[in-house]
CSV table of C-alpha atoms (C1' of nucleotides) in Angstrom, one decimal:
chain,number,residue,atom,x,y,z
A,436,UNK,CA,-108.4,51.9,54.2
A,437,UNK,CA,-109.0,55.1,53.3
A,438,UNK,CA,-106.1,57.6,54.7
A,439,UNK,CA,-104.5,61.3,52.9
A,440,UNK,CA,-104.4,60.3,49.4
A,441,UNK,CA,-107.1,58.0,49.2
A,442,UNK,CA,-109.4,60.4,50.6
A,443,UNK,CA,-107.7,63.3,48.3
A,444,UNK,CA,-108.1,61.0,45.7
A,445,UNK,CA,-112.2,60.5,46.3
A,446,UNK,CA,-112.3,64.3,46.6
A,447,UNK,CA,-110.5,65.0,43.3
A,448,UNK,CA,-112.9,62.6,42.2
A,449,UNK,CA,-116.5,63.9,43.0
A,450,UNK,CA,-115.7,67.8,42.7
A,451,UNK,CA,-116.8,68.5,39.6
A,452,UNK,CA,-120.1,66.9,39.9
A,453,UNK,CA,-120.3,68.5,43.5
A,454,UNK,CA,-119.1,72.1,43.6
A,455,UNK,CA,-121.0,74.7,42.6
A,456,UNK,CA,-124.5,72.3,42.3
A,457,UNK,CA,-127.2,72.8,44.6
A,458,UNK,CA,-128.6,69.8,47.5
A,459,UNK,CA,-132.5,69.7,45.9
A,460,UNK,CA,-133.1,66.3,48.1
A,461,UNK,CA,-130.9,64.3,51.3
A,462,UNK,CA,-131.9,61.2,52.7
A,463,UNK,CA,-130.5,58.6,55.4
A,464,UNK,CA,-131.8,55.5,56.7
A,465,UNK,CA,-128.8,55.5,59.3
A,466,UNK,CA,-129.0,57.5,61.9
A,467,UNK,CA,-126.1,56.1,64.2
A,468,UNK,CA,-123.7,58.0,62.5
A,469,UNK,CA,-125.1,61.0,62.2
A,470,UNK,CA,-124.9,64.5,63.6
A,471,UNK,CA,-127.4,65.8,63.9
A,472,UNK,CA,-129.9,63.1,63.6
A,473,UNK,CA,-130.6,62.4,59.5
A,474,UNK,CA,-133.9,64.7,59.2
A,475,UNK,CA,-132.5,67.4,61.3
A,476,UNK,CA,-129.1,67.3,59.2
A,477,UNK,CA,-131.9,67.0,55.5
A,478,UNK,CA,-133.9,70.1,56.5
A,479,UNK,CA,-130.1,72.3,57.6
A,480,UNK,CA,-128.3,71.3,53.7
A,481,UNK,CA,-131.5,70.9,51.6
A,482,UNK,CA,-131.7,74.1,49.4
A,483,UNK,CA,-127.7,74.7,50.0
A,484,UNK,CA,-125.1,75.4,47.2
A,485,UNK,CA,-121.9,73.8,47.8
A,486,UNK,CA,-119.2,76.4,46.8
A,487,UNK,CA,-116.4,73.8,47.2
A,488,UNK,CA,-115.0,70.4,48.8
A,489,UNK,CA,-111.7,70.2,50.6
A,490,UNK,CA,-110.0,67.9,52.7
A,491,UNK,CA,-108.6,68.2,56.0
A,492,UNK,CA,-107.0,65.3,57.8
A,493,UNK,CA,-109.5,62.1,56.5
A,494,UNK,CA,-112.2,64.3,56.8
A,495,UNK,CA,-114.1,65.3,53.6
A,496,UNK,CA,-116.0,69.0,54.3
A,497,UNK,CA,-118.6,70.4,51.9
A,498,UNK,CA,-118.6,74.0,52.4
A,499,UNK,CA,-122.0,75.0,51.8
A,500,UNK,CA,-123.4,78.7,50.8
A,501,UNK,CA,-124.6,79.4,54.3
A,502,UNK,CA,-120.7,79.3,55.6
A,503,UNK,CA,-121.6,76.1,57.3
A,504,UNK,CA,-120.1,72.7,57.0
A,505,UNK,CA,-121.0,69.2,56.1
A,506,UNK,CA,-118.3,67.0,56.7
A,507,UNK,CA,-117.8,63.3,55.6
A,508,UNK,CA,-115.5,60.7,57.4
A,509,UNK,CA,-115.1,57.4,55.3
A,510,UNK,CA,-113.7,55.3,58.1
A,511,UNK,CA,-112.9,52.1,57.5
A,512,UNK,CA,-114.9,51.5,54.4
A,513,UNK,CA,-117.1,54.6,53.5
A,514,UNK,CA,-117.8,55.3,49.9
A,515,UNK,CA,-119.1,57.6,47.4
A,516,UNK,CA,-120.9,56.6,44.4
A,517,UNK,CA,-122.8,58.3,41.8
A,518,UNK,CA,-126.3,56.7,41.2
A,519,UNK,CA,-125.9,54.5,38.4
A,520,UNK,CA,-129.6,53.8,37.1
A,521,UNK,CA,-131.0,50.8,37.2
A,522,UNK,CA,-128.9,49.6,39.6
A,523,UNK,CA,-129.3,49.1,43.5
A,524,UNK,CA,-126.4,49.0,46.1
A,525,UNK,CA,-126.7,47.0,48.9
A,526,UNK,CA,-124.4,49.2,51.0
A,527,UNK,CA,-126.3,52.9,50.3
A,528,UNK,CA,-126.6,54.8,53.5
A,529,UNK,CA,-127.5,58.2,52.6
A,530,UNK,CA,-128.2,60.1,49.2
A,531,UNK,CA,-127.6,63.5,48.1
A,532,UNK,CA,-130.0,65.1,44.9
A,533,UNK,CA,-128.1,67.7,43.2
A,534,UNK,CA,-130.2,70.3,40.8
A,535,UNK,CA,-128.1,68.7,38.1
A,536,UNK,CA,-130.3,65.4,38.2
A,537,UNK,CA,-127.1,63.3,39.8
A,538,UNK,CA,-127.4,60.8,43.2
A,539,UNK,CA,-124.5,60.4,45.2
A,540,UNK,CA,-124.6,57.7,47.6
A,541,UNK,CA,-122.8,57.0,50.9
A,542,UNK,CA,-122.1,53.1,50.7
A,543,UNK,CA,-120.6,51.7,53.8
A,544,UNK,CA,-120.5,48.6,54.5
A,545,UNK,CA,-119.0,48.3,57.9
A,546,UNK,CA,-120.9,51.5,58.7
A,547,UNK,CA,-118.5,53.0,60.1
A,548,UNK,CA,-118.6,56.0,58.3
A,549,UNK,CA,-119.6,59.4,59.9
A,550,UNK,CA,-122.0,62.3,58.2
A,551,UNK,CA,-121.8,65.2,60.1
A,552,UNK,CA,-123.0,69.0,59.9
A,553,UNK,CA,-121.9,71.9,61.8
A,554,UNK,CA,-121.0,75.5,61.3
A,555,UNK,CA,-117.3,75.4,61.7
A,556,UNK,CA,-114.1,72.9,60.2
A,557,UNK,CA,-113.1,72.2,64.1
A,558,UNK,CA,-116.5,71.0,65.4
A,559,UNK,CA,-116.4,68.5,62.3
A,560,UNK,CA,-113.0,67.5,62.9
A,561,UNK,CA,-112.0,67.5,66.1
A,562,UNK,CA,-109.0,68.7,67.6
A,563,UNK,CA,-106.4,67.5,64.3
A,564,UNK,CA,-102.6,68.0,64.2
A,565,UNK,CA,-101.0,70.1,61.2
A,566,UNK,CA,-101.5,69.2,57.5
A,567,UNK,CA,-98.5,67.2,56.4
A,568,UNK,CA,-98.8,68.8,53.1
A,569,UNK,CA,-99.3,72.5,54.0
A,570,UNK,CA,-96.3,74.9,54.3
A,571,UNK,CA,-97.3,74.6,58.2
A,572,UNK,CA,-95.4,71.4,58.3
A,573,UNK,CA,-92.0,72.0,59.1
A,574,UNK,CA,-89.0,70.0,60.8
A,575,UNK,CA,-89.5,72.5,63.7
A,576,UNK,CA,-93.2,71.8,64.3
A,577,UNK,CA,-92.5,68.1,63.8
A,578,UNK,CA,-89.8,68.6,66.7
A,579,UNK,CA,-92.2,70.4,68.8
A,580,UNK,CA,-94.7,68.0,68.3
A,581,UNK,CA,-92.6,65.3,69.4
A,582,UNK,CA,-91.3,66.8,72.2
A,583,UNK,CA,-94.5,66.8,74.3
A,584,UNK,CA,-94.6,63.1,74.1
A,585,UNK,CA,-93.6,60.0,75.8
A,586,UNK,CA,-95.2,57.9,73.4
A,587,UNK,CA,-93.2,56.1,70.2
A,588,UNK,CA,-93.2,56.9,66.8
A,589,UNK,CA,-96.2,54.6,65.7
A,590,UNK,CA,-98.9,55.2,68.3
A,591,UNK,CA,-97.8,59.3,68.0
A,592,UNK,CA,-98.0,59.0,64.1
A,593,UNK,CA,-101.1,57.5,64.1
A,594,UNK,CA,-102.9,60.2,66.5
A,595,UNK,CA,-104.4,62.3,64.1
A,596,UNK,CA,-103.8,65.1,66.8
A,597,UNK,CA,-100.1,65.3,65.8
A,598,UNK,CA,-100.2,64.7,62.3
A,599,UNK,CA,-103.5,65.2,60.1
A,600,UNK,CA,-104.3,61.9,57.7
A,601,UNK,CA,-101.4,59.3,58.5
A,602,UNK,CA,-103.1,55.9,59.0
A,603,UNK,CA,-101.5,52.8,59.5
A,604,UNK,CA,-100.2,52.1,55.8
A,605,UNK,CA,-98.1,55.8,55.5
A,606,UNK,CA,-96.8,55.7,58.8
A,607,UNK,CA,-94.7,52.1,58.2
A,608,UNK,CA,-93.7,53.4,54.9
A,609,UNK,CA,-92.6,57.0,56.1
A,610,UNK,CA,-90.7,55.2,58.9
A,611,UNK,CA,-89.2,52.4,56.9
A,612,UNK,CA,-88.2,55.6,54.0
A,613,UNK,CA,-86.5,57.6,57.0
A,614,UNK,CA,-84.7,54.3,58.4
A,615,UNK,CA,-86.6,55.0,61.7
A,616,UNK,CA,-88.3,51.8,64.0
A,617,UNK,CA,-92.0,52.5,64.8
A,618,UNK,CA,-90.9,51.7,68.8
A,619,UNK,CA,-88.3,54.6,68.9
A,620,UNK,CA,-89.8,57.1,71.2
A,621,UNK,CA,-90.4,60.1,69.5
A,622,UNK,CA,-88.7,63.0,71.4
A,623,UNK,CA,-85.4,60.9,71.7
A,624,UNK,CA,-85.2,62.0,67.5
A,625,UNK,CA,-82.1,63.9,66.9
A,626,UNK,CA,-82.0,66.8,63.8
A,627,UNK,CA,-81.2,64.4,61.3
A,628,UNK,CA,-84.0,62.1,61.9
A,629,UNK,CA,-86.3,64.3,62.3
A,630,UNK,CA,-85.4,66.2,58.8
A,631,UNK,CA,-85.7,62.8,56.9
A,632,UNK,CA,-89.2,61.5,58.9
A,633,UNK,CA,-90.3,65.2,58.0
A,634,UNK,CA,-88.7,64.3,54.4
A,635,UNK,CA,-90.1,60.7,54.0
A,636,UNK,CA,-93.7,62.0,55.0
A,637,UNK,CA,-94.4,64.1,52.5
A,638,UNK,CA,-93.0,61.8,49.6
A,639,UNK,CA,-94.9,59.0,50.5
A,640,UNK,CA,-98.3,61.1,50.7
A,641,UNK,CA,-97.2,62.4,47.6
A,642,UNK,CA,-96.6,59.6,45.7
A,643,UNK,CA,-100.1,57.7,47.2
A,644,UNK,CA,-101.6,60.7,45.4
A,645,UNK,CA,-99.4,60.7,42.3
A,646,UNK,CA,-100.9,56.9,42.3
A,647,UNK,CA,-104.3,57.6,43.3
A,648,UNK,CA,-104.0,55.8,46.7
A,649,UNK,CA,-103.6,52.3,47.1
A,650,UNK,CA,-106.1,49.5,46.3
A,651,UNK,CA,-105.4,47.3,49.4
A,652,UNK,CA,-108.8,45.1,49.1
A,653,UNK,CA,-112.4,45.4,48.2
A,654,UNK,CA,-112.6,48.8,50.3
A,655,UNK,CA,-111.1,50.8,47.8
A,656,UNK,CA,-110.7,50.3,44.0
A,657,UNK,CA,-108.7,52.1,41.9
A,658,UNK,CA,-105.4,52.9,42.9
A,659,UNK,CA,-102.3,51.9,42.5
A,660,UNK,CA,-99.7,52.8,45.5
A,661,UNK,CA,-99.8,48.9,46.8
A,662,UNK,CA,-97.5,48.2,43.8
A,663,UNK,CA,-95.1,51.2,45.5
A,664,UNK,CA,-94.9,49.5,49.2
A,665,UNK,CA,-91.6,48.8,50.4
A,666,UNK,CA,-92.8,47.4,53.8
A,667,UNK,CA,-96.7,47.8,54.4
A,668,UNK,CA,-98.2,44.0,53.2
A,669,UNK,CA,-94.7,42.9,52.1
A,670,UNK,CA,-93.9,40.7,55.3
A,671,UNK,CA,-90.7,38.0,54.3
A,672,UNK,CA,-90.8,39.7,51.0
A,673,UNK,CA,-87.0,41.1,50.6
A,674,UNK,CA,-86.1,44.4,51.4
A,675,UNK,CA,-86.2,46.8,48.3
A,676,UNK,CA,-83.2,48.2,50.1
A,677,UNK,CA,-80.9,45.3,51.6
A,678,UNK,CA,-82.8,42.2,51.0
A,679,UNK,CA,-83.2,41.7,54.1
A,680,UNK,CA,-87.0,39.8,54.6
A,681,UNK,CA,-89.3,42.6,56.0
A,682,UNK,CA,-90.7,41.7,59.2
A,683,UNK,CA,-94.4,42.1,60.5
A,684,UNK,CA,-94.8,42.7,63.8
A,685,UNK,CA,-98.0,44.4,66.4
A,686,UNK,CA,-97.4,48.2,67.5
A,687,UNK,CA,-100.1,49.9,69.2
A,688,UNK,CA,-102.5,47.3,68.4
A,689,UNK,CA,-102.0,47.3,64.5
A,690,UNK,CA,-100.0,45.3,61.9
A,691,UNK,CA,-96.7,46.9,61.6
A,692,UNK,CA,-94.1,46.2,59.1
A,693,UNK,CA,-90.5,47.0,58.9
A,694,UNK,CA,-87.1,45.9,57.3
A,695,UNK,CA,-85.2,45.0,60.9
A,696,UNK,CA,-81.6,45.8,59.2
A,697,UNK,CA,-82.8,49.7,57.5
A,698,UNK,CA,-84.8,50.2,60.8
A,699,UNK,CA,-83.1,50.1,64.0
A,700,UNK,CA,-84.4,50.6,67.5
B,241,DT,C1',-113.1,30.9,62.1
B,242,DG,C1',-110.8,34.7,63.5
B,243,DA,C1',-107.8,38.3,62.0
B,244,DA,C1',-107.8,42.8,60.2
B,245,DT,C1',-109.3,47.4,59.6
B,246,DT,C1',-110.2,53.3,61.9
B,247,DG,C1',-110.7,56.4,65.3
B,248,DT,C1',-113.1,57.4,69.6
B,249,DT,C1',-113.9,56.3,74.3
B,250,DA,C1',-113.5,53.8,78.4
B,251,DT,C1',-110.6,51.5,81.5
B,252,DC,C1',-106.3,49.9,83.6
B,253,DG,C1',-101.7,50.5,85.4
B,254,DT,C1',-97.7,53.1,86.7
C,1447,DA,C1',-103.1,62.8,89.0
C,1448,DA,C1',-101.6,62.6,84.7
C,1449,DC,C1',-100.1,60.1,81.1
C,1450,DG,C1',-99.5,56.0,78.3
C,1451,DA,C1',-100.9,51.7,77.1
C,1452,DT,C1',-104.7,48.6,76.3
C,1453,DA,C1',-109.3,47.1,75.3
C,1454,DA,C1',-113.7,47.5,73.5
C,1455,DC,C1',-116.6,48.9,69.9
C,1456,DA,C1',-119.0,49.7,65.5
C,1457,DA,C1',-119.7,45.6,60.9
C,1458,DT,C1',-118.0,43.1,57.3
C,1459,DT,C1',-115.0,40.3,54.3
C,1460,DC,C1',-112.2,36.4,53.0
DNA sequence: TGAATTGTTATCGT
DNA sequence: AACGATAACAATTC
C-alpha cells in the first residue's frame, strides 16, 4: 500500500523520464476517477511541459508549464509503468505520450486510483496536515496538533489532515519505535512522548525510503522495508525488543500491531 | 470464501 | 450541535 516512501520512491523513479518532457498525447478509458472528466483533463495537459514532480502527502503532482497541476493518487494499488513494447497490461487506465517517444501507464487494478487536474496543490490535495519530513514538523506542531483532538493516536495518525503520508504500516511502526499504544489518546502525551513519536516518525519514513518502501504483496514490487518491520505483519513473531510475541489487534477499523510489554496504554 | 487494503463520505450515537 | 466512532464503498487478490 503505497504510503510516504513508497510513493517518494515511485517519484524518484519516473523523474527523469518525466521532467522537463512535453505531454504530446493523454488518454483514459476510466472516467470514475477522474477530475475533470478524461477528455476535458486530455485537451487542459496535452501540449504541456512538465517542469518537475513532487510529492506532497501520497499525492504525486506534475507541475506543468502553465503553473497548473496534475496530480496522481495511487490509492490502494495505483501504478506507473513505462510502456514496454510488445506487451499489453491488463490493468492500464490512462496513458501519457511524452515528445521523447515514452508511454507511461496508470495500472490499477482495484481502480482506486485518482487522476486529477487543477490549478493549485490544495484543490488536488485537499486540506493535508504538515509534511513529516519538512522543517515544519516540529515537537511543537505535533503538540498542537494533538491538542485539538479527542481522538487516539491511530485514528489521529492516520488522518492525513494531521500528519501528511502516514498510512497504516508507519503509524504501528512509529508507535511501536516511540513505545506509545495506538489507543492512547493523543493530547494526554506528555513532552517526552511527544519528542520521541516526533523522533520515531521521521526515522521510520526515512528508513522506508533509505529501503525503497516496502514490498508487502503484489501491489508494490521492489522494496525492501518489510525485512525492517518490528511490528507491522509480525503478529506472535517475538519482539525485536523484549521477545515478547507482538500482538495484532483492530484500531479504527485497520490491522494494528504492537508489542503489548514496549507499548503500554 | 472472506479478510485486507486507502481515503472519502455518509450515518449513527453521545 | 459538534465531535468521534463506525460503516459503506470503490475492486481485486490469495
Amino acid at each position: 500500500m503505497p504510503e510516504l516512501p513508497e510513493v517518494e520512491t515511485v517519484i524518484r523513479s519516473v523523474r527523469p523520464r518525466i521532467e522537463g518532457r512535453e505531454i504530446r498525447d493523454y488518454r483514459s478509458r476510466w472516467a470514475k476517477n477522474s477530475t475533470p472528466a478524461p477528455a476535458r483533463l486530455r485537451d487542459r495537459i496535452v501540449g504541456r511541459r512538465v517542469k518537475k514532480l513532487t510529492r506532497r502527502g501520497k499525492h504525486i503532482l506534475w507541475h506543468l508549464d502553465d503553473d497548473t497541476f496534475l496530480g496522481v493518487h495511487l490509492r490502494m494499488s495505483g501504478r506507473f509503468e513505462w510502456r514496454t513494447p510488445g506487451t499489453a497490461n491488463r490493468w492500464a487506465r490512462a496513458w501519457w505520450d511524452f515528445d521523447s517517444g515514452d508511454r507511461l501507464l496508470f495500472c490499477d487494478a482495484r481502480k482506486f486510483g485518482t487522476i486529477r487536474h487543477a490549478s493549485t496543490i490544495a484543490d488536488i490535495t485537499g486540506p493535508l496536515g504538515v509534511e513529516p519530513l519538512s522543517r515544519g514538523f516540529t515537537v511543537r506542531s505535533l503538540q498542537s496538533a494533538f491538542a485539538e483532538t479527542g481522538r487516539a493516536l491511530k485514528p489521529t495518525l492516520l488522518d492525513q489532515r494531521t500528519i501528511a503520508g502516514l498510512g497504516n504500516i508507519y503509524v504501528d511502526e512509529a508507535l511501536f519505535a516511540a513505545g506509545l499504544h495506538p489507543l492512547r489518546a493523543a493530547h494526554t502525551l506528555g513532552l517526552n512522548e511527544l519528542t520521541r513519536l516526533h523522533a520515531a516518525i521521521r526515522e521510520v519514513l526515512r528508513a522506508g525510503i533509505r529501503n525503497n518502501g516496502a514490498s508487502i504483496d503484489w501491489v508494490y514490487p521492489g522494496g525492501s522495508m518489510q525485512d525492517a518491520f518490528r511490528v507491522y505483519g509480525r503478529a506472535d513473531q517475538p519482539c525485536k525488543i523484549c521477545d515478547t510475541p507482538i500482538v495484532a489487534l483492530r484500531v479504527a477499523q485497520r490491522g494494528t500491531h504492537i508489542c503489548p510489554a514496549c507499548q503500554r496504554t
